[in-house]
Amino acid sequence: MKEENLILGIDPGTNILGYGLINCVGKKMEMVDMGVLKMTKLENHELKLKHIFEGILDLIEKHNPDFVALEAPFFGKNVQSMLKLGRAQGVAMAAALYRGIPIAEYSPKRVKQSITGSGNASKEQVAGMLKSLLTIKGEIKYLDATDGLAVAVCHYFSLSSPIKQKSYSGWEAYLSANPKKKLP
């Protein structure tokens, strides 16, 4: 790990995707940017995926992060929702890998635990802790944005942790580590 790292955290979504960017110098973190990509007015799923890909590429072009960290889809009861969420995550991953940026993925429980100490924390608890941790002033408009920020902070904590997280430097590394995901 180098002395200064810029980390883009992403909370994938098909209607609202949250992102947060932190700059880490040594043991000091500061928020650089956070926000959302809205896809609620787009007609179909394919247009939403295109918007996610282009939006993540725009963020990468603007900030040139050293790492992209994503929240992994959680297993829910609605299979169709989970598939759509997985596609959104995959498109965000593809944008980062397309630009040669290493990616890492974390479960929602791990992200919450790294920020609040509890894997069952609410979105509001995570946002409150981030406000304090990163000295964020003003009202937080979107909890999806703080969720993206939380993923970036989780990755920062993991960079110096001895726990091994999933991290890939390109498509070949990802497919090598996940042989069951190769195309037939």
XYZ file of C-alpha atoms in Angstrom, residues 9-14 16-20 35-37 56 69-72 74 85 88-89 92 108 123 143-151:
35
model
C -16.621 3.034 -2.986
C -19.777 1.915 -4.777
C -23.118 0.706 -3.447
C -24.655 -0.788 -6.613
C -28.312 -0.254 -7.378
C -30.512 -0.357 -10.445
C -30.069 4.578 -7.359
C -26.363 3.766 -7.199
C -24.455 5.372 -4.340
C -20.798 6.316 -4.470
C -18.259 7.853 -2.156
C -23.352 11.234 -4.464
C -25.707 9.071 -6.439
C -26.422 8.045 -10.002
C -18.605 5.070 -13.205
C -14.448 -1.116 -3.769
C -17.962 -2.476 -4.274
C -20.629 -3.842 -2.024
C -21.517 -7.400 -3.025
C -26.893 -9.792 -0.747
C -28.446 -5.923 -8.661
C -25.416 -3.434 -11.824
C -22.440 -4.529 -9.734
C -19.567 -1.097 -12.256
C -22.975 -5.610 3.295
C -28.242 2.747 7.078
C -28.243 7.127 2.352
C -27.146 5.329 -0.827
C -24.293 7.856 -1.079
C -23.155 7.189 2.496
C -23.402 3.451 1.766
C -20.947 3.963 -1.123
C -18.731 6.027 1.161
C -18.877 3.235 3.764
C -17.594 0.727 1.192
